[in-house]
C-alpha atoms as a PDB file:
ATOM      1  CA  MET A   1      -5.985  13.591  44.094  1.00  0.00           C
ATOM      2  CA  THR A   2      -5.637   9.816  43.638  1.00  0.00           C
ATOM      3  CA  LEU A   3      -9.338   9.342  44.329  1.00  0.00           C
ATOM      4  CA  VAL A   4     -10.250  11.952  41.687  1.00  0.00           C
ATOM      5  CA  ALA A   5      -7.946  10.318  39.094  1.00  0.00           C
ATOM      6  CA  ALA A   6      -9.473   6.896  39.792  1.00  0.00           C
ATOM      7  CA  ALA A   7     -12.991   8.326  39.523  1.00  0.00           C
ATOM      8  CA  VAL A   8     -12.155   9.707  36.070  1.00  0.00           C
ATOM      9  CA  LEU A   9     -10.115   6.770  34.722  1.00  0.00           C
ATOM     10  CA  VAL A  10     -12.304   3.815  35.770  1.00  0.00           C
ATOM     11  CA  PRO A  11     -15.283   4.805  33.549  1.00  0.00           C
ATOM     12  CA  LEU A  12     -12.909   5.489  30.630  1.00  0.00           C
ATOM     13  CA  VAL A  13     -11.229   2.088  30.940  1.00  0.00           C
ATOM     14  CA  ALA A  14     -14.600   0.381  31.134  1.00  0.00           C
ATOM     15  CA  ALA A  15     -15.848   2.269  28.074  1.00  0.00           C
ATOM     16  CA  CYS A  16     -12.729   1.436  26.042  1.00  0.00           C
ATOM     17  CA  GLY A  17     -13.047  -2.256  26.905  1.00  0.00           C
ATOM     18  CA  SER A  18     -16.599  -2.574  25.592  1.00  0.00           C
ATOM     19  CA  GLU A  19     -15.766  -2.629  21.846  1.00  0.00           C
ATOM     20  CA  HIS A  20     -16.071  -6.001  20.128  1.00  0.00           C
ATOM     21  CA  ALA A  21     -14.247  -6.849  16.900  1.00  0.00           C
ATOM     22  CA  GLY A  22     -16.129  -9.047  14.490  1.00  0.00           C
ATOM     23  CA  ALA A  23     -17.420  -9.540  11.009  1.00  0.00           C
ATOM     24  CA  GLY A  24     -20.818  -7.944  11.530  1.00  0.00           C
ATOM     25  CA  SER A  25     -22.082  -5.668   8.795  1.00  0.00           C
ATOM     26  CA  GLY A  26     -23.037  -2.167   9.859  1.00  0.00           C
ATOM     27  CA  SER A  27     -22.963  -3.072  13.531  1.00  0.00           C
ATOM     28  CA  GLY A  28     -20.024  -0.831  14.367  1.00  0.00           C
ATOM     29  CA  SER A  29     -17.703  -3.831  14.590  1.00  0.00           C
ATOM     30  CA  VAL A  30     -14.020  -3.437  13.876  1.00  0.00           C
ATOM     31  CA  SER A  31     -11.949  -5.646  11.561  1.00  0.00           C
ATOM     32  CA  PRO A  32      -8.173  -5.532  11.654  1.00  0.00           C
ATOM     33  CA  GLU A  33      -6.354  -3.866   8.766  1.00  0.00           C
ATOM     34  CA  PRO A  34      -4.084  -6.106   6.694  1.00  0.00           C
ATOM     35  CA  PRO A  35      -0.404  -5.430   7.372  1.00  0.00           C
ATOM     36  CA  VAL A  36       1.504  -3.391   4.784  1.00  0.00           C
ATOM     37  CA  THR A  37       4.219  -6.057   4.610  1.00  0.00           C
ATOM     38  CA  GLY A  38       3.399  -9.635   3.695  1.00  0.00           C
ATOM     39  CA  THR A  39       0.156  -8.654   1.952  1.00  0.00           C
ATOM     40  CA  HIS A  40      -0.416  -9.011  -1.792  1.00  0.00           C
ATOM     41  CA  TRP A  41      -1.623  -5.558  -2.942  1.00  0.00           C
ATOM     42  CA  ARG A  42      -3.535  -5.139  -6.237  1.00  0.00           C
ATOM     43  CA  ILE A  43      -3.093  -1.639  -7.629  1.00  0.00           C
ATOM     44  CA  GLU A  44      -6.498  -0.070  -8.192  1.00  0.00           C
ATOM     45  CA  SER A  45      -5.488   3.388  -9.412  1.00  0.00           C
ATOM     46  CA  ILE A  46      -2.471   5.529 -10.212  1.00  0.00           C
ATOM     47  CA  SER A  47      -2.875   9.309 -10.269  1.00  0.00           C
ATOM     48  CA  SER A  48      -0.109  11.360 -11.819  1.00  0.00           C
ATOM     49  CA  HIS A  49       0.080  14.755 -13.544  1.00  0.00           C
ATOM     50  CA  GLY A  50      -3.675  15.315 -13.384  1.00  0.00           C
ATOM     51  CA  SER A  51      -4.775  11.961 -14.818  1.00  0.00           C
ATOM     52  CA  THR A  52      -5.796   8.686 -13.209  1.00  0.00           C
ATOM     53  CA  GLU A  53      -5.198   5.216 -14.618  1.00  0.00           C
ATOM     54  CA  HIS A  54      -6.926   2.016 -13.538  1.00  0.00           C
ATOM     55  CA  PRO A  55      -4.591  -0.864 -14.453  1.00  0.00           C
ATOM     56  CA  GLY A  56      -7.153  -3.602 -13.772  1.00  0.00           C
ATOM     57  CA  SER A  57      -5.833  -6.839 -12.343  1.00  0.00           C
ATOM     58  CA  THR A  58      -2.358  -6.751 -13.902  1.00  0.00           C
ATOM     59  CA  ALA A  59      -0.424  -4.443 -11.549  1.00  0.00           C
ATOM     60  CA  HIS A  60       0.322  -5.666  -8.044  1.00  0.00           C
ATOM     61  CA  LEU A  61       3.010  -5.490  -5.387  1.00  0.00           C
ATOM     62  CA  ARG A  62       4.144  -7.042  -2.143  1.00  0.00           C
ATOM     63  CA  PHE A  63       6.595  -5.942   0.526  1.00  0.00           C
ATOM     64  CA  ASP A  64       8.474  -8.876   2.057  1.00  0.00           C
ATOM     65  CA  PRO A  65       9.768  -8.059   5.558  1.00  0.00           C
ATOM     66  CA  LYS A  66      12.045 -11.134   5.617  1.00  0.00           C
ATOM     67  CA  THR A  67      13.997 -10.280   2.460  1.00  0.00           C
ATOM     68  CA  GLY A  68      13.654  -6.479   2.635  1.00  0.00           C
ATOM     69  CA  LYS A  69      12.361  -6.428  -0.942  1.00  0.00           C
ATOM     70  CA  ALA A  70       9.326  -5.325  -2.873  1.00  0.00           C
ATOM     71  CA  GLY A  71       8.183  -7.423  -5.802  1.00  0.00           C
ATOM     72  CA  GLY A  72       5.266  -7.755  -8.144  1.00  0.00           C
ATOM     73  CA  ARG A  73       4.120  -6.691 -11.562  1.00  0.00           C
ATOM     74  CA  LEU A  74       4.178  -3.160 -12.965  1.00  0.00           C
ATOM     75  CA  GLY A  75       1.462  -3.863 -15.517  1.00  0.00           C
ATOM     76  CA  CYS A  76       3.511  -5.734 -18.094  1.00  0.00           C
ATOM     77  CA  ASN A  77       6.817  -6.651 -16.485  1.00  0.00           C
ATOM     78  CA  HIS A  78       7.667  -8.201 -13.143  1.00  0.00           C
ATOM     79  CA  PHE A  79       9.946  -6.277 -10.789  1.00  0.00           C
ATOM     80  CA  SER A  80      12.026  -6.611  -7.652  1.00  0.00           C
ATOM     81  CA  ALA A  81      13.609  -3.825  -5.586  1.00  0.00           C
ATOM     82  CA  ALA A  82      15.046  -3.221  -2.134  1.00  0.00           C
ATOM     83  CA  ALA A  83      12.342  -1.853   0.159  1.00  0.00           C
ATOM     84  CA  THR A  84      12.263  -0.552   3.703  1.00  0.00           C
ATOM     85  CA  VAL A  85       8.888  -0.059   5.398  1.00  0.00           C
ATOM     86  CA  ARG A  86       9.097   2.069   8.542  1.00  0.00           C
ATOM     87  CA  ASP A  87       7.235   4.841  10.353  1.00  0.00           C
ATOM     88  CA  GLY A  88       4.688   5.591   7.618  1.00  0.00           C
ATOM     89  CA  ASN A  89       7.317   5.583   4.848  1.00  0.00           C
ATOM     90  CA  ILE A  90       8.460   3.096   2.229  1.00  0.00           C
ATOM     91  CA  THR A  91      11.894   3.610   0.703  1.00  0.00           C
ATOM     92  CA  LEU A  92      12.327   1.884  -2.665  1.00  0.00           C
ATOM     93  CA  GLY A  93      15.637   1.200  -4.361  1.00  0.00           C
ATOM     94  CA  SER A  94      16.370   0.683  -8.063  1.00  0.00           C
ATOM     95  CA  PRO A  95      14.097  -1.919  -9.642  1.00  0.00           C
ATOM     96  CA  THR A  96      15.187  -4.998 -11.547  1.00  0.00           C
ATOM     97  CA  THR A  97      12.578  -5.835 -14.180  1.00  0.00           C
ATOM     98  CA  THR A  98      11.819  -8.316 -16.912  1.00  0.00           C
ATOM     99  CA  ARG A  99      11.899  -6.839 -20.426  1.00  0.00           C
ATOM    100  CA  MET A 100       8.658  -7.751 -22.172  1.00  0.00           C
ATOM    101  CA  MET A 101       6.732  -5.438 -24.465  1.00  0.00           C
ATOM    102  CA  CYS A 102       2.979  -5.237 -23.976  1.00  0.00           C
ATOM    103  CA  ASP A 103      -0.063  -3.219 -24.981  1.00  0.00           C
ATOM    104  CA  ALA A 104       0.512   0.571 -24.965  1.00  0.00           C
ATOM    105  CA  SER A 105      -1.773   1.130 -21.943  1.00  0.00           C
ATOM    106  CA  LEU A 106       0.166  -1.410 -19.864  1.00  0.00           C
ATOM    107  CA  MET A 107       3.464   0.185 -20.870  1.00  0.00           C
ATOM    108  CA  ARG A 108       2.117   3.644 -19.909  1.00  0.00           C
ATOM    109  CA  THR A 109       1.129   2.281 -16.480  1.00  0.00           C
ATOM    110  CA  GLU A 110       4.553   0.715 -16.149  1.00  0.00           C
ATOM    111  CA  ARG A 111       6.385   3.963 -16.985  1.00  0.00           C
ATOM    112  CA  THR A 112       4.357   5.809 -14.341  1.00  0.00           C
ATOM    113  CA  LEU A 113       5.094   3.158 -11.713  1.00  0.00           C
ATOM    114  CA  LEU A 114       8.811   3.100 -12.552  1.00  0.00           C
ATOM    115  CA  GLY A 115       8.868   6.804 -11.647  1.00  0.00           C
ATOM    116  CA  VAL A 116       8.300   6.017  -7.953  1.00  0.00           C
ATOM    117  CA  PHE A 117      11.460   3.953  -7.490  1.00  0.00           C
ATOM    118  CA  ASN A 118      14.665   5.354  -5.983  1.00  0.00           C
ATOM    119  CA  SER A 119      12.542   7.452  -3.643  1.00  0.00           C
ATOM    120  CA  THR A 120      10.632   7.419  -0.386  1.00  0.00           C
ATOM    121  CA  LEU A 121       6.863   7.159  -0.451  1.00  0.00           C
ATOM    122  CA  LYS A 122       4.515   8.000   2.383  1.00  0.00           C
ATOM    123  CA  TYR A 123       1.939   5.328   3.044  1.00  0.00           C
ATOM    124  CA  ARG A 124      -1.452   5.314   4.717  1.00  0.00           C
ATOM    125  CA  LEU A 125      -3.553   2.236   5.375  1.00  0.00           C
ATOM    126  CA  GLU A 126      -7.227   2.976   5.843  1.00  0.00           C
ATOM    127  CA  HIS A 127     -10.313   0.776   5.436  1.00  0.00           C
ATOM    128  CA  GLY A 128      -8.311  -1.906   3.605  1.00  0.00           C
ATOM    129  CA  THR A 129      -6.860   0.544   1.071  1.00  0.00           C
ATOM    130  CA  LEU A 130      -3.135   1.223   0.914  1.00  0.00           C
ATOM    131  CA  THR A 131      -2.377   4.729  -0.373  1.00  0.00           C
ATOM    132  CA  LEU A 132       1.191   5.485  -1.457  1.00  0.00           C
ATOM    133  CA  THR A 133       2.185   9.101  -2.098  1.00  0.00           C
ATOM    134  CA  CYS A 134       5.479   9.754  -3.888  1.00  0.00           C
ATOM    135  CA  THR A 135       7.534  12.928  -3.708  1.00  0.00           C
ATOM    136  CA  ASN A 136       6.917  13.441  -7.449  1.00  0.00           C
ATOM    137  CA  GLY A 137       3.154  13.720  -6.773  1.00  0.00           C
ATOM    138  CA  THR A 138       2.140  10.256  -7.959  1.00  0.00           C
ATOM    139  CA  ILE A 139      -0.549   8.653  -5.791  1.00  0.00           C
ATOM    140  CA  ILE A 140      -1.076   4.888  -5.913  1.00  0.00           C
ATOM    141  CA  GLN A 141      -4.063   3.196  -4.324  1.00  0.00           C
ATOM    142  CA  ALA A 142      -4.051  -0.561  -3.786  1.00  0.00           C
ATOM    143  CA  VAL A 143      -6.306  -3.113  -2.094  1.00  0.00           C
ATOM    144  CA  GLU A 144      -5.536  -6.472  -0.572  1.00  0.00           C
ATOM    145  CA  GLN A 145      -5.784  -9.229  -3.167  1.00  0.00           C
ATOM    146  CA  LYS A 146      -7.348 -12.288  -1.577  1.00  0.00           C
END
C-alpha cells in the first residue's frame, strides 16, 4: 500500500514543483496577486440597479490591516470607516466623510458607494482585479493603483 501511494505521489510532487513564477509575457508564468489589505485600489466600475458607472481616477480605497480601517475617496469626498477583512468578506462600519460638493456625476458615484457601508461585502481577487459584491446588489471592481 505504501509503495503504491509513493508511486502515485512522487510524480505529482515533481509536477507541482516545476512551475516558475516570473514576469514573462504569455509564457504561462505566474505573478502573485496584490494583497487585499495594504494595497491602494482604484475603483474602475460600480454596477448598481442595472447601470454601470466608471468614476475615472477619482474614487479609490485602501484597507489598512494595522488600524482596522478603510479609507480613500468616494469620488468627491474622502472617507474613513472601520473595516474587517476576513475569509472572503469585508465588513464595513459607518463612514466618516468630508463634506464637499462636486460635479453631479461625482456625487452620484458617491451616493452609490455610500450605500455599501454598514454591511458585509464578499470579495474576490482575480488577475489583479478586486471585485466587491454587496448584499444590496452593488458590484464594485477595482485595480491596484501603482
